[in-house]
Each structure stands twice: as structure tokens, then as C-alpha cells.
PDB file of C-alpha atoms and ligand atoms in Angstrom:
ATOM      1  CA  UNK A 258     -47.478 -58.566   1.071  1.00 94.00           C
ATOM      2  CA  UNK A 259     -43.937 -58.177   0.990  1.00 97.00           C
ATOM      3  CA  UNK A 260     -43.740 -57.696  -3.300  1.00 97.00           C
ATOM      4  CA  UNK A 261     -40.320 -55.504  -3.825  1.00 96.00           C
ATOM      5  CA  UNK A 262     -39.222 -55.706  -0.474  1.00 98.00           C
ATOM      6  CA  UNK A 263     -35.583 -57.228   0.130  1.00 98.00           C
ATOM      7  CA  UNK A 264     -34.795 -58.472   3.219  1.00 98.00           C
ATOM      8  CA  UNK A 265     -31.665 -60.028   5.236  1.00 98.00           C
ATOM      9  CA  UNK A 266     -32.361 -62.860   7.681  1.00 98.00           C
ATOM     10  CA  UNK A 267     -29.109 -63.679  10.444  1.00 98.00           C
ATOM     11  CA  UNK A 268     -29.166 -66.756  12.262  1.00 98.00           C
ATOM     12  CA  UNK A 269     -30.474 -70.100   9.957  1.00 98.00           C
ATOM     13  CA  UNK A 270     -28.638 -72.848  11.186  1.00 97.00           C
ATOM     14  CA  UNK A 271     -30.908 -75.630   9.625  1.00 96.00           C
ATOM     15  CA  UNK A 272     -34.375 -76.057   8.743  1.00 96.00           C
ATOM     16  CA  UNK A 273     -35.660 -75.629  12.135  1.00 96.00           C
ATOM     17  CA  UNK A 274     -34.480 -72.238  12.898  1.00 97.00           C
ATOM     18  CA  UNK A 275     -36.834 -69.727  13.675  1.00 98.00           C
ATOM     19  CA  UNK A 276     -34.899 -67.677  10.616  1.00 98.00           C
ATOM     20  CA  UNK A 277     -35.893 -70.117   8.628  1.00 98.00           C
ATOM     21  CA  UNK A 278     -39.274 -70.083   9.568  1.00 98.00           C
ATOM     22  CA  UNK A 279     -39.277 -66.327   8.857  1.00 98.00           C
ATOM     23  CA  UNK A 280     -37.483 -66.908   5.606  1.00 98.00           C
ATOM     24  CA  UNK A 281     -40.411 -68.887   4.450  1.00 98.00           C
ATOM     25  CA  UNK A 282     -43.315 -66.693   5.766  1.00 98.00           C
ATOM     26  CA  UNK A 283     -41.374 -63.666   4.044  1.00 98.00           C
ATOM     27  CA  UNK A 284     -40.749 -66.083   0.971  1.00 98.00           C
ATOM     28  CA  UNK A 285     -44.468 -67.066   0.187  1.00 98.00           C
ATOM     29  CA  UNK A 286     -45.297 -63.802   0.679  1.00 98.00           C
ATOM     30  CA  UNK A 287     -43.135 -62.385  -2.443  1.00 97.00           C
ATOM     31  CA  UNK A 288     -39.882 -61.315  -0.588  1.00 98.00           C
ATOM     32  CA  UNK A 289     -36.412 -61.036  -1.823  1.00 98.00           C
ATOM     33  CA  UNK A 290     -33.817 -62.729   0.652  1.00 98.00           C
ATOM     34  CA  UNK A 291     -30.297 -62.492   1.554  1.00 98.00           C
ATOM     35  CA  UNK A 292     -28.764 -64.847   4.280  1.00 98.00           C
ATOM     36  CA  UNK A 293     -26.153 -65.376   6.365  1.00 98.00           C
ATOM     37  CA  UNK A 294     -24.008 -67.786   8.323  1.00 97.00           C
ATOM     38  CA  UNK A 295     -21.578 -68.402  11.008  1.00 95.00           C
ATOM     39  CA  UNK A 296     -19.319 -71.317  10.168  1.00 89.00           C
ATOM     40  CA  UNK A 297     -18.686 -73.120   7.403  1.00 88.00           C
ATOM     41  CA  UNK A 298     -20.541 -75.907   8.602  1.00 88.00           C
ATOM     42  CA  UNK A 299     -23.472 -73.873   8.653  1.00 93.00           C
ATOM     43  CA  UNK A 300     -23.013 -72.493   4.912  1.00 95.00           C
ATOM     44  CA  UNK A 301     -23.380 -76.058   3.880  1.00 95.00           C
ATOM     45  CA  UNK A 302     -27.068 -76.172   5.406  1.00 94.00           C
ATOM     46  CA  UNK A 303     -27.858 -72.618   4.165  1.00 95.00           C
ATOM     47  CA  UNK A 304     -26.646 -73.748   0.675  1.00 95.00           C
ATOM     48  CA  UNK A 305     -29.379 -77.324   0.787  1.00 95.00           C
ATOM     49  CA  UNK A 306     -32.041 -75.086   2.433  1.00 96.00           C
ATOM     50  CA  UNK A 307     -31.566 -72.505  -0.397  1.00 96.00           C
ATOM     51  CA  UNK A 308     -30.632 -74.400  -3.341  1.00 94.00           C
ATOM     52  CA  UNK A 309     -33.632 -74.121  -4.665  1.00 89.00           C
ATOM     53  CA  UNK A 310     -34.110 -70.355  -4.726  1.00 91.00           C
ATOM     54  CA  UNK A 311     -32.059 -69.509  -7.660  1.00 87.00           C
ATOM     55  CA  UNK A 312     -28.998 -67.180  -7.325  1.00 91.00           C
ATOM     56  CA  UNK A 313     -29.783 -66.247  -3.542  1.00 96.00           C
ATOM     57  CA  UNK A 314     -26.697 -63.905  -1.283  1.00 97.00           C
ATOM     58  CA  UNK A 315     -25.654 -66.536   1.057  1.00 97.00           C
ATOM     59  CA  UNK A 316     -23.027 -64.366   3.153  1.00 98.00           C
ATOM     60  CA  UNK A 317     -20.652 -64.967   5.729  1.00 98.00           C
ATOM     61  CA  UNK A 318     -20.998 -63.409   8.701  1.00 98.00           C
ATOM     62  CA  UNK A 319     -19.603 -63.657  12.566  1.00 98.00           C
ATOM     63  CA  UNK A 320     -21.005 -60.708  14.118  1.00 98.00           C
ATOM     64  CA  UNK A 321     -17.916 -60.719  16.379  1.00 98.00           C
ATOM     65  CA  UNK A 322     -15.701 -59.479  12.949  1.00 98.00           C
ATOM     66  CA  UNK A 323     -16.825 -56.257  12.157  1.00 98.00           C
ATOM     67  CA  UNK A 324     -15.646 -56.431   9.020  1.00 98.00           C
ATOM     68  CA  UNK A 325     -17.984 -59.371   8.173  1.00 98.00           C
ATOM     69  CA  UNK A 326     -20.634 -57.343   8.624  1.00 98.00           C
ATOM     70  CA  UNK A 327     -19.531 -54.049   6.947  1.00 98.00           C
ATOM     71  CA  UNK A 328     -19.000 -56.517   3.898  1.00 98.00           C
ATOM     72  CA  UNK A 329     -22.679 -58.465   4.310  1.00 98.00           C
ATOM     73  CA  UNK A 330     -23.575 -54.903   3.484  1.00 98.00           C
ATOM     74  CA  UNK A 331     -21.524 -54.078   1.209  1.00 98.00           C
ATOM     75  CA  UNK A 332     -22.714 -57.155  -0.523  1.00 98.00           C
ATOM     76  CA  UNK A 333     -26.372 -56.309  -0.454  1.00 98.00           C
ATOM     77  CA  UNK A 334     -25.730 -52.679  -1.332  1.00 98.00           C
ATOM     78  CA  UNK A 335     -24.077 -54.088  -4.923  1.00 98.00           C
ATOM     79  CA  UNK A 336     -26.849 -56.959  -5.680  1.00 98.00           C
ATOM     80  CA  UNK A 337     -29.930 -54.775  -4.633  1.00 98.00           C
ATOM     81  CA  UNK A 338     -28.761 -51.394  -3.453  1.00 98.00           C
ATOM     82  CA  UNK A 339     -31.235 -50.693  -0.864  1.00 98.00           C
ATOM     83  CA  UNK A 340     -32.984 -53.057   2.107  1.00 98.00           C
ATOM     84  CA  UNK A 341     -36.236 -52.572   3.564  1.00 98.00           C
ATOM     85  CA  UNK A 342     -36.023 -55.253   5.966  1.00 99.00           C
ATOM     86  CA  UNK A 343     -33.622 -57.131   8.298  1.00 99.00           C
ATOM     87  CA  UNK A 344     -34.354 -60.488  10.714  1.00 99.00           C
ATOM     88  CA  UNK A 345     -32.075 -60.846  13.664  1.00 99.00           C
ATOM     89  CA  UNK A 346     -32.418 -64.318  15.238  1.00 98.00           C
ATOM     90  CA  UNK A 347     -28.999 -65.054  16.969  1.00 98.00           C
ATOM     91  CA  UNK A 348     -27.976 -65.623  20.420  1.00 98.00           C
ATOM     92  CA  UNK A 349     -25.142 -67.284  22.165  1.00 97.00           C
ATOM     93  CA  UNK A 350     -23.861 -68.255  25.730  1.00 97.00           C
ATOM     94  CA  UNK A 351     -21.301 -70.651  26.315  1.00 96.00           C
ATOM     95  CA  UNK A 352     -23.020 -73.856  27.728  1.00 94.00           C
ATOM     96  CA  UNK A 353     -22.023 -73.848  31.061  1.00 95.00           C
ATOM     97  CA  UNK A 354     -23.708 -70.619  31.429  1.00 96.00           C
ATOM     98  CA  UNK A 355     -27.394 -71.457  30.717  1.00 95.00           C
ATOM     99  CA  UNK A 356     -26.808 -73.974  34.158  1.00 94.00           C
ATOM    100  CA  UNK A 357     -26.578 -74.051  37.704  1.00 95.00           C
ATOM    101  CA  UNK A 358     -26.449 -70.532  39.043  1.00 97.00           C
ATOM    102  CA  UNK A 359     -26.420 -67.244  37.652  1.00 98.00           C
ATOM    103  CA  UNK A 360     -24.331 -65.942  39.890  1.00 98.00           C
ATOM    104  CA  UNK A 361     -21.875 -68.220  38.617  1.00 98.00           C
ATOM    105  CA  UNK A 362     -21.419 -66.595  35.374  1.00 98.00           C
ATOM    106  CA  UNK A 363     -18.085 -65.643  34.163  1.00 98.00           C
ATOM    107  CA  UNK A 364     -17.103 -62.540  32.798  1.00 98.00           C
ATOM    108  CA  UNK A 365     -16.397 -63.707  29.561  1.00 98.00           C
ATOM    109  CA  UNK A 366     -19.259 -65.986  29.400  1.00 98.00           C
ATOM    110  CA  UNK A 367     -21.057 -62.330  30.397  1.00 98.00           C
ATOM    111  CA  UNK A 368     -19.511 -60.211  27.447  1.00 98.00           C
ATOM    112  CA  UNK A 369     -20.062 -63.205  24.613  1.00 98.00           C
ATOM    113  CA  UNK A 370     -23.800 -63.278  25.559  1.00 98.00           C
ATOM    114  CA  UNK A 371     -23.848 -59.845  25.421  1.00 98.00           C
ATOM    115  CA  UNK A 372     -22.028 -59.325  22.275  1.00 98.00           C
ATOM    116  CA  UNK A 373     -23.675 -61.865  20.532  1.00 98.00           C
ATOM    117  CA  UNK A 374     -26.660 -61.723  21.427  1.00 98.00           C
ATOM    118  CA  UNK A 375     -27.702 -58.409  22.232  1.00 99.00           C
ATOM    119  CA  UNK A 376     -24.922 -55.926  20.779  1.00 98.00           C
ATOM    120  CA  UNK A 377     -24.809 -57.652  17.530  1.00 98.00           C
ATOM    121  CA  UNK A 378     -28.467 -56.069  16.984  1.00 98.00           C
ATOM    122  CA  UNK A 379     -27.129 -52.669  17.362  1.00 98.00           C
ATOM    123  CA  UNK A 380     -24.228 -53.022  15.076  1.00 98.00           C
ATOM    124  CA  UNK A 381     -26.290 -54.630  12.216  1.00 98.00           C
ATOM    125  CA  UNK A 382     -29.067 -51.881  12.564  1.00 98.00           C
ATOM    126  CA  UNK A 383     -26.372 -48.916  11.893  1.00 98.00           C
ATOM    127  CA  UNK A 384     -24.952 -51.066   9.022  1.00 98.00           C
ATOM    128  CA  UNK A 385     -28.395 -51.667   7.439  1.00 98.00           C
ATOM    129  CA  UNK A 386     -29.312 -48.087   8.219  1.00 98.00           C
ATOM    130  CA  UNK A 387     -28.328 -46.234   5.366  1.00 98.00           C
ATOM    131  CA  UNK A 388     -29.457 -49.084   2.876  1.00 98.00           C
ATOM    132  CA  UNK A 389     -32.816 -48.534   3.818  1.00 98.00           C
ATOM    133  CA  UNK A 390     -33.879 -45.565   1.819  1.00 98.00           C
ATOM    134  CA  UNK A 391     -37.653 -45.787   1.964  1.00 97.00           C
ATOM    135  CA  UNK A 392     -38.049 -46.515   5.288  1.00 98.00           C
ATOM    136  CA  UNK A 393     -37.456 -49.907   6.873  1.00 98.00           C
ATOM    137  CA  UNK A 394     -38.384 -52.881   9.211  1.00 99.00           C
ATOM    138  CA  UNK A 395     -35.844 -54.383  12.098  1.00 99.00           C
ATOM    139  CA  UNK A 396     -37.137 -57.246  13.742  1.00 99.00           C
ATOM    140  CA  UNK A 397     -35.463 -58.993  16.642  1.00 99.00           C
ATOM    141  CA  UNK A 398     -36.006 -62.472  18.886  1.00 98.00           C
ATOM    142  CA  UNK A 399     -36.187 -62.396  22.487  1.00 98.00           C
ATOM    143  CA  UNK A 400     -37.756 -64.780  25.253  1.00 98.00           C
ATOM    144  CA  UNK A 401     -39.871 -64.668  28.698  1.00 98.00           C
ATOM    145  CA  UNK A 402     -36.295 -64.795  30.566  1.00 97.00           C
ATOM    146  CA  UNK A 403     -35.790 -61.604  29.527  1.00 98.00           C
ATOM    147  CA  UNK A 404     -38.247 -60.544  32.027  1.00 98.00           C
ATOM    148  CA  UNK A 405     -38.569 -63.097  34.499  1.00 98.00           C
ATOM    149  CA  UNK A 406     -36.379 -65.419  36.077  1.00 97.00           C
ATOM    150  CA  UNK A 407     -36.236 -68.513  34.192  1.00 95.00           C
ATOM    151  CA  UNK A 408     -33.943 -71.846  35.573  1.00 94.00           C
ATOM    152  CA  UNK A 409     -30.935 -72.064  33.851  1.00 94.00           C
ATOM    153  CA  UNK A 410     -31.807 -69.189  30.995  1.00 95.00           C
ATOM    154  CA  UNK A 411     -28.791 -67.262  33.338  1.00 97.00           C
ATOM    155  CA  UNK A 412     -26.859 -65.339  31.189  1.00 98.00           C
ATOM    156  CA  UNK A 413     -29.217 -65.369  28.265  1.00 98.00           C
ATOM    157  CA  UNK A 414     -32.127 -63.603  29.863  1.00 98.00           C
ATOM    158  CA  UNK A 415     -29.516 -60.577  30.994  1.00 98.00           C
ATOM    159  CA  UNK A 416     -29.188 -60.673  27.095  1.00 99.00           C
ATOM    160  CA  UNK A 417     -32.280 -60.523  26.315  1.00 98.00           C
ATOM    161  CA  UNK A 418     -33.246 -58.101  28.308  1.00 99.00           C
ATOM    162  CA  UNK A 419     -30.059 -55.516  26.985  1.00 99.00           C
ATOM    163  CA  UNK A 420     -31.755 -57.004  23.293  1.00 99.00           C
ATOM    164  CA  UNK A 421     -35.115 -55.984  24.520  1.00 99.00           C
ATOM    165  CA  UNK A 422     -34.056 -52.537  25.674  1.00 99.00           C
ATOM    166  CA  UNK A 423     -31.881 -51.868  22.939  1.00 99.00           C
ATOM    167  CA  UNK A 424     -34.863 -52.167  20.396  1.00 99.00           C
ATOM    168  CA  UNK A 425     -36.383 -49.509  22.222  1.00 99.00           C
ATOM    169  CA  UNK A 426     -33.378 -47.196  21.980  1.00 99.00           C
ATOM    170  CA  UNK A 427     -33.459 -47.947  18.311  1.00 99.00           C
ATOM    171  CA  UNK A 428     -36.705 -47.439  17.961  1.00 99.00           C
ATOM    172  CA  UNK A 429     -36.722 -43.940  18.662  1.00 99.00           C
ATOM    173  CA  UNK A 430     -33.154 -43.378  17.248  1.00 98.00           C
ATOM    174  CA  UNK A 431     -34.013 -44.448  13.975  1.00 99.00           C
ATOM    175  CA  UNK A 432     -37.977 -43.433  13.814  1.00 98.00           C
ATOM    176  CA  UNK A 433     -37.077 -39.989  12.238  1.00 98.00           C
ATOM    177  CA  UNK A 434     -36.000 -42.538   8.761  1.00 98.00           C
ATOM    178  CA  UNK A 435     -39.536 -44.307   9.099  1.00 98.00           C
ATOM    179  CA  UNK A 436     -37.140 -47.420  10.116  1.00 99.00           C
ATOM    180  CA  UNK A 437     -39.114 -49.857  13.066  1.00 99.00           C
ATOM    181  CA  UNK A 438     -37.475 -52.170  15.311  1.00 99.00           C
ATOM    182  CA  UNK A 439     -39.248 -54.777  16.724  1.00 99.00           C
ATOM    183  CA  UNK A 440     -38.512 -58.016  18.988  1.00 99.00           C
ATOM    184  CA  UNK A 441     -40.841 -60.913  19.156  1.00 99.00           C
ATOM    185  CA  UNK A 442     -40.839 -62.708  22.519  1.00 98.00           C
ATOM    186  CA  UNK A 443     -41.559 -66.477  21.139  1.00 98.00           C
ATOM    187  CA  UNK A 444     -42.578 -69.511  23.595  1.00 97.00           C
ATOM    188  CA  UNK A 445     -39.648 -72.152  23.780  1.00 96.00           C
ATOM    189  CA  UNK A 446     -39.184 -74.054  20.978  1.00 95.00           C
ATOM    190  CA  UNK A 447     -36.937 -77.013  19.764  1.00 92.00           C
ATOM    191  CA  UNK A 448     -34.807 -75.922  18.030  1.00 92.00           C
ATOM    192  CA  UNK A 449     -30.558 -76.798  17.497  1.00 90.00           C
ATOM    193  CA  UNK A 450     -29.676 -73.849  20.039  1.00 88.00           C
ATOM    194  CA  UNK A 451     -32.885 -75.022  22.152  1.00 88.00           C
ATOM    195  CA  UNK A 452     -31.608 -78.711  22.265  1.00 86.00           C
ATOM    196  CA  UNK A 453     -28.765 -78.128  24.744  1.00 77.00           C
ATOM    197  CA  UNK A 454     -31.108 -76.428  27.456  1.00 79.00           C
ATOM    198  CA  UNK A 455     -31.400 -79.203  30.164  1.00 81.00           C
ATOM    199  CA  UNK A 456     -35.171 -79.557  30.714  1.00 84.00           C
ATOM    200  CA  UNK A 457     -36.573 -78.180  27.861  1.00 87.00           C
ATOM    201  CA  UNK A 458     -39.034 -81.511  27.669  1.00 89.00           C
ATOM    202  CA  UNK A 459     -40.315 -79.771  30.537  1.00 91.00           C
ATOM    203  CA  UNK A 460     -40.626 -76.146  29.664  1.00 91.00           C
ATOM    204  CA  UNK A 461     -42.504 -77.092  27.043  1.00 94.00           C
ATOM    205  CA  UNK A 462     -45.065 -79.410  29.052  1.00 95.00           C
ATOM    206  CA  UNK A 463     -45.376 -76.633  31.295  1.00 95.00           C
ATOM    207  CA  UNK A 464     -46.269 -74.327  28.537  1.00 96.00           C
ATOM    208  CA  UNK A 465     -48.806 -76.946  27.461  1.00 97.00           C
ATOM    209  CA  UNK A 466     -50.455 -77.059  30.757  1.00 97.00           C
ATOM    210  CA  UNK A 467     -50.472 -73.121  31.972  1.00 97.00           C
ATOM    211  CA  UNK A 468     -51.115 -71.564  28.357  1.00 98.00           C
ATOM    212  CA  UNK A 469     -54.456 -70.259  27.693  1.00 98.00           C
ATOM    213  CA  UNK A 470     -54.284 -71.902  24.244  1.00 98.00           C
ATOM    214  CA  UNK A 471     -52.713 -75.103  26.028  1.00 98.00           C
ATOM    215  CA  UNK A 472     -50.521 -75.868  23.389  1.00 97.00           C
ATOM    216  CA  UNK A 473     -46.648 -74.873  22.411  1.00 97.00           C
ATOM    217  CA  UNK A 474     -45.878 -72.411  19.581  1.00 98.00           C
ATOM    218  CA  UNK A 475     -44.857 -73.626  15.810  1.00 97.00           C
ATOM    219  CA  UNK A 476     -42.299 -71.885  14.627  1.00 98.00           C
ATOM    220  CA  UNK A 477     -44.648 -70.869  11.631  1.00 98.00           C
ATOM    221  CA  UNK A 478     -46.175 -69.019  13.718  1.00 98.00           C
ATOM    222  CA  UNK A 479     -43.390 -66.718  14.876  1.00 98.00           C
ATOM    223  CA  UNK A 480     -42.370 -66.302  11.202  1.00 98.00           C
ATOM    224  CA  UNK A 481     -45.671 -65.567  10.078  1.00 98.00           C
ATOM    225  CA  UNK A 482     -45.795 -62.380  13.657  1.00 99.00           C
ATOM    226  CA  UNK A 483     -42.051 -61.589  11.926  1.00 99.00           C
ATOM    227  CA  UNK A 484     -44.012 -61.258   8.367  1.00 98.00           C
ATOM    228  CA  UNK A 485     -46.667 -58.724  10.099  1.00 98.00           C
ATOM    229  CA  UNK A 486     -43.569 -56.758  11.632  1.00 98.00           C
ATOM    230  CA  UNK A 487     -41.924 -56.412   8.712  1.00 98.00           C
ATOM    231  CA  UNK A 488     -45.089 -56.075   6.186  1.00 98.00           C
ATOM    232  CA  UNK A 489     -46.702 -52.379   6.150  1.00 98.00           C
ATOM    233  CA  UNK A 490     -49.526 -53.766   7.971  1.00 98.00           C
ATOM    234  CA  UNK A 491     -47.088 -52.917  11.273  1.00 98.00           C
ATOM    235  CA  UNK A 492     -46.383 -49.293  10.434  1.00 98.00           C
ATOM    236  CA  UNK A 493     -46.982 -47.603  13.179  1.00 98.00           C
ATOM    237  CA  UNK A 494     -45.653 -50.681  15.576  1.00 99.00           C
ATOM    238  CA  UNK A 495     -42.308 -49.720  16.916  1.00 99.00           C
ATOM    239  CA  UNK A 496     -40.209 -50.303  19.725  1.00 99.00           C
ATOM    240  CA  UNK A 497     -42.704 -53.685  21.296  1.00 98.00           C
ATOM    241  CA  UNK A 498     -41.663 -57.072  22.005  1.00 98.00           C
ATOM    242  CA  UNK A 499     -44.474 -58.772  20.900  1.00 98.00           C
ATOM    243  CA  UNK A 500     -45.068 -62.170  22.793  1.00 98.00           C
ATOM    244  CA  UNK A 501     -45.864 -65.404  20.568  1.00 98.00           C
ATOM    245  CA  UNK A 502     -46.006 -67.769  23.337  1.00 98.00           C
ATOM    246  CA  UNK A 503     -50.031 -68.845  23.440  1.00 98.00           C
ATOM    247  CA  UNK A 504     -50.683 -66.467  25.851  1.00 98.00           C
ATOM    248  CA  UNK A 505     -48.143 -67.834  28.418  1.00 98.00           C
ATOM    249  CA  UNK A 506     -46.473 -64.212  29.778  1.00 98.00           C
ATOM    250  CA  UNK A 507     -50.442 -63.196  30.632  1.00 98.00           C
ATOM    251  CA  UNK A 508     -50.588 -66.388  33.131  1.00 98.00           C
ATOM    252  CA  UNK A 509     -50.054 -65.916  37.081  1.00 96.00           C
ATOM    253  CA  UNK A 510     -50.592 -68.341  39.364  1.00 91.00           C
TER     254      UNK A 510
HETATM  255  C1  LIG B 109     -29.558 -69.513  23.269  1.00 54.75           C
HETATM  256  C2  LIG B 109     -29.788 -70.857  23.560  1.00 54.75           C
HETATM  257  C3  LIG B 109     -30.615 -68.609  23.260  1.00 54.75           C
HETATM  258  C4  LIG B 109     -31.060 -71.293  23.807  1.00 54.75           C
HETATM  259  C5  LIG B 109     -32.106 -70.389  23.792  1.00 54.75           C
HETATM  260  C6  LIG B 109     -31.892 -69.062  23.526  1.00 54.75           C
HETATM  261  N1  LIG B 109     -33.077 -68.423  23.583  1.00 54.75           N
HETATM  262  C7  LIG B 109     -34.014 -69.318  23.888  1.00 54.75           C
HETATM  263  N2  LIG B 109     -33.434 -70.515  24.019  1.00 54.75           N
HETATM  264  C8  LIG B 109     -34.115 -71.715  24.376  1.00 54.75           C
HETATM  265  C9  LIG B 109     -34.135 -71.875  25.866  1.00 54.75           C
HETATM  266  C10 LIG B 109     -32.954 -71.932  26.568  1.00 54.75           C
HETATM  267  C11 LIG B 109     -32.953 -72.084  27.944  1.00 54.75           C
HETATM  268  C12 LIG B 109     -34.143 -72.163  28.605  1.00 54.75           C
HETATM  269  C13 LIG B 109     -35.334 -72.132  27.899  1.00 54.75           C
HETATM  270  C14 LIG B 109     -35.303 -71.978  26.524  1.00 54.75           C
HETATM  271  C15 LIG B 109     -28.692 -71.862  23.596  1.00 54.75           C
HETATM  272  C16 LIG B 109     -27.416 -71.349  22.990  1.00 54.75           C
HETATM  273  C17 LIG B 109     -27.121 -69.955  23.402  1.00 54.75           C
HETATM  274  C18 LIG B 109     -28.218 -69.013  22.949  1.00 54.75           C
HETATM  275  O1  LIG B 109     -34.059 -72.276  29.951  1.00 54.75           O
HETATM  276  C19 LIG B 109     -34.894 -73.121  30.526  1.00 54.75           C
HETATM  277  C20 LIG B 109     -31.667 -72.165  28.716  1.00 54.75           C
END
């Protein structure tokens, strides 16, 4: 499905990222990949979860330095010259942010989650822009708090919801170059950043008992809804956030 396509996924951490889910979807479905990584502690899991790949771009990139990611393009431009398809999956609030009260946030724990998390998706789309030539595929990660107030997601779902609208503002600004930017709104899952949200035991009980499919999402799953978006079999899909939460969002009382 995705045979001569190369992609860049941001945000693998360790081998239960939703980027890495992606990357494997994308993978077994004939991709070319390029990664990056914040951190050198986080190149040395990139490195084990790639090593056996073969001469895979494994980049650095803090998408606070802009310079890291004019040179993550730079980078692909020499190895492939051209991209068809980019997967953004990174977020950050500082942790005192994500509990207690919103209204408690602090205005730099306000700009980091917004930078990071939501700005970051703008800066890497014009970077990737003119590397992809024949059209192209931006996908994006976003959750329910976005849209609804969620305990202690604070900060984050402000984020998300700037990272939500900001797909559809680059949606139509880049639509003229046949380039689609999606986000995918996935249930809660465990993951590294997940494991520092008090009460996530419980989210995810609750999504048991109120889904219609009465289960939690794998993170397969939310790679394989990232292969769709970025696979022609989305073309004419732009601008959504696409929920992969079993049916969860659909639920009132
Ligand atoms: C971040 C973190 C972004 C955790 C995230 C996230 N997007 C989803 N989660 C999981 C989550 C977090 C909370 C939650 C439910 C799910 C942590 C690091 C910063 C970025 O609230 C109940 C807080």
C-alpha cells in the first residue's frame, strides 16, 4: 500500500509509542522511514527499535530548535529528495499541569504545551512542504480533551484543540499541492507519556465500560487508521480528526 512512499515519523520514545505503532503499520505495508528523537536517551531506543532496518535516518530533532528541524529536512531532502508522508505524534506539558486545576496553569507551562504540542505541527508541515512534490499525507495525534473537558488533561486539551484546529487551517492551506492533513483522535492508551497521568487505570476502565465496543484501543489499531491516512485509499480525506477510541466520543449519558 505504501510501495515508494517515504515517510518521517516524530515522536518514538520506545516500543510502545503510538509512532511506533505507525512505524510498523507503514513498515509492513512497504514504506520507507525516517525517524526522529528528542534526547539522547531517546536515540538509544530509536537505535534498538531500528537496528534491524538496515541503514535507516535516525535524526535529531527538538522541535523547540528550529534549526533541528530545517536540518531533519535537509537530511531527508539528500537521502531521498522528496517525502510523501509525515507522522506527528508529540506532545508535552510540564507535569504539574495535567493536575489539579486548569485554571492553575502557568504561562509558561501554557506556551510549552502549545509549542510543543500544537505549533510544532505547523512548523514541520512548512518544512516538509516543499519535499513533497507529488502530493503528500500529514497526519497528526489528538485526544477527546481536545473537545471536552477531561480531569487533569488541563493544559493538554487547550493543545489539542489549537492541534486540532490547526490541521484544518492546513488543510486548506496546503490542498492546492494535493498535500492532506489529518489528526486521529485515539482512546487513552498506556503509553511512557500516558504513565504519568494520575488515574489513567481508571480512564481506561471507564472506556471499557461506556464504549460501544467495550474494550480499550491497541495501539495497532491507531497505526493501522494512520496507514489509511497516509495510503491513497484517504485521498479525498482532509482536514478530520478521525476518532479511534471504540466508539467512545459517540457515547452520552
Ligand atoms: C501528553 C501526556 C499528551 C499524556 C497524554 C497526552 N495525550 C494523551 N495523553 C494521555 C492522557 C493524559 C491525561 C489524561 C488522559 C490521557 C503526558 C505528557 C505531556 C503530553 O487525563 C486524564 C492527563
Amino acid at each position: 500500500m505504501l510501495k515508494n512512499k517515504v515517510g518521517i515519523i516524530f515522536g518514538v520514545a520506545n516500543k510502545r509509542s503510538i509512532a511506533w505503532a505507525c512505524a510498523n503499520s507503514c513498515l509492513e505495508n512497504g514504506a520507507e522511514l525516517a525517524f526522529t528523537y528528542q534526547g539522547e536517551r531517546l536515540k538509544r531506543n530509536l537505535d534498538k527499535l531500528t537496528a534491524g532496518m538496515g541503514d535507516t535516518l535516525v535524526i535529531p530533532c527538538d522541535v523547540t530548535n528550529q534549526a533541528e528541524v530545517d536540518r531533519t529536512f535537509e537530511e531527508i531532502d539528500k537521502r531521498y529528495g522528496r517525502l510523501d508522508f509525515v507522522i506527528h505524534s508529540i506532545a508535552f506539558a510540564p507535569r504539574e499541569a495535567l493536575e489539579g486545576e486548569f485554571l492553575a496553569t502557568t504561562r509558561e507551562a501554557f506556551l510549552t504545551a502549545m509549542e510543543i504540542s500544537a505549533f510544532s505541527l505547523t512548523q514541520v508541515s512548512l518544512a516538509a512542504m516543499p519535499l513533497m512534490k507529488d502530493g503528500g499525507s500529514i497526519v497528526t495525534m489528538s485526544y477527546y480533551g481536545a473537545e471536552k473537558v477531561v480531569k487533569n488533561y488541563n493544559v493538554m486539551g487547550v493543545a489539542k484543540s489549537a492541534l486540532e484546529s490547526s490541521t484544518r487551517y492546513l488543510a486548506n492551506d496546503l490542498g492546492s499541492r494535493n498535500i492532506r492533513v489529518n489528526a486521529i483522535s485515539a482512546g487513552p492508551i498506556n503509553t511512557l507519556s500516558a504513565r504519568g497521568v494520575k488515574n489513567l487505570g481508571s480512564f481506561l476502565k471507564q472506556v471499557e465500560e461506556k464504549a460501544p465496543l467495550k474494550r480499550n484501543v491497541e495501539p495497532k489499531e491507531v497505526g493501522d487508521t494512520a496507514l489509511f491516512l497516509v495510503s491513497d485509499l484517504s485521498s479525498a480525506i482532509t482536514g478530520e480528526t478521525i476518532y479511534v477510541d471504540c466508539g467512545y466520543n459517540i457515547m452520552g449519558i
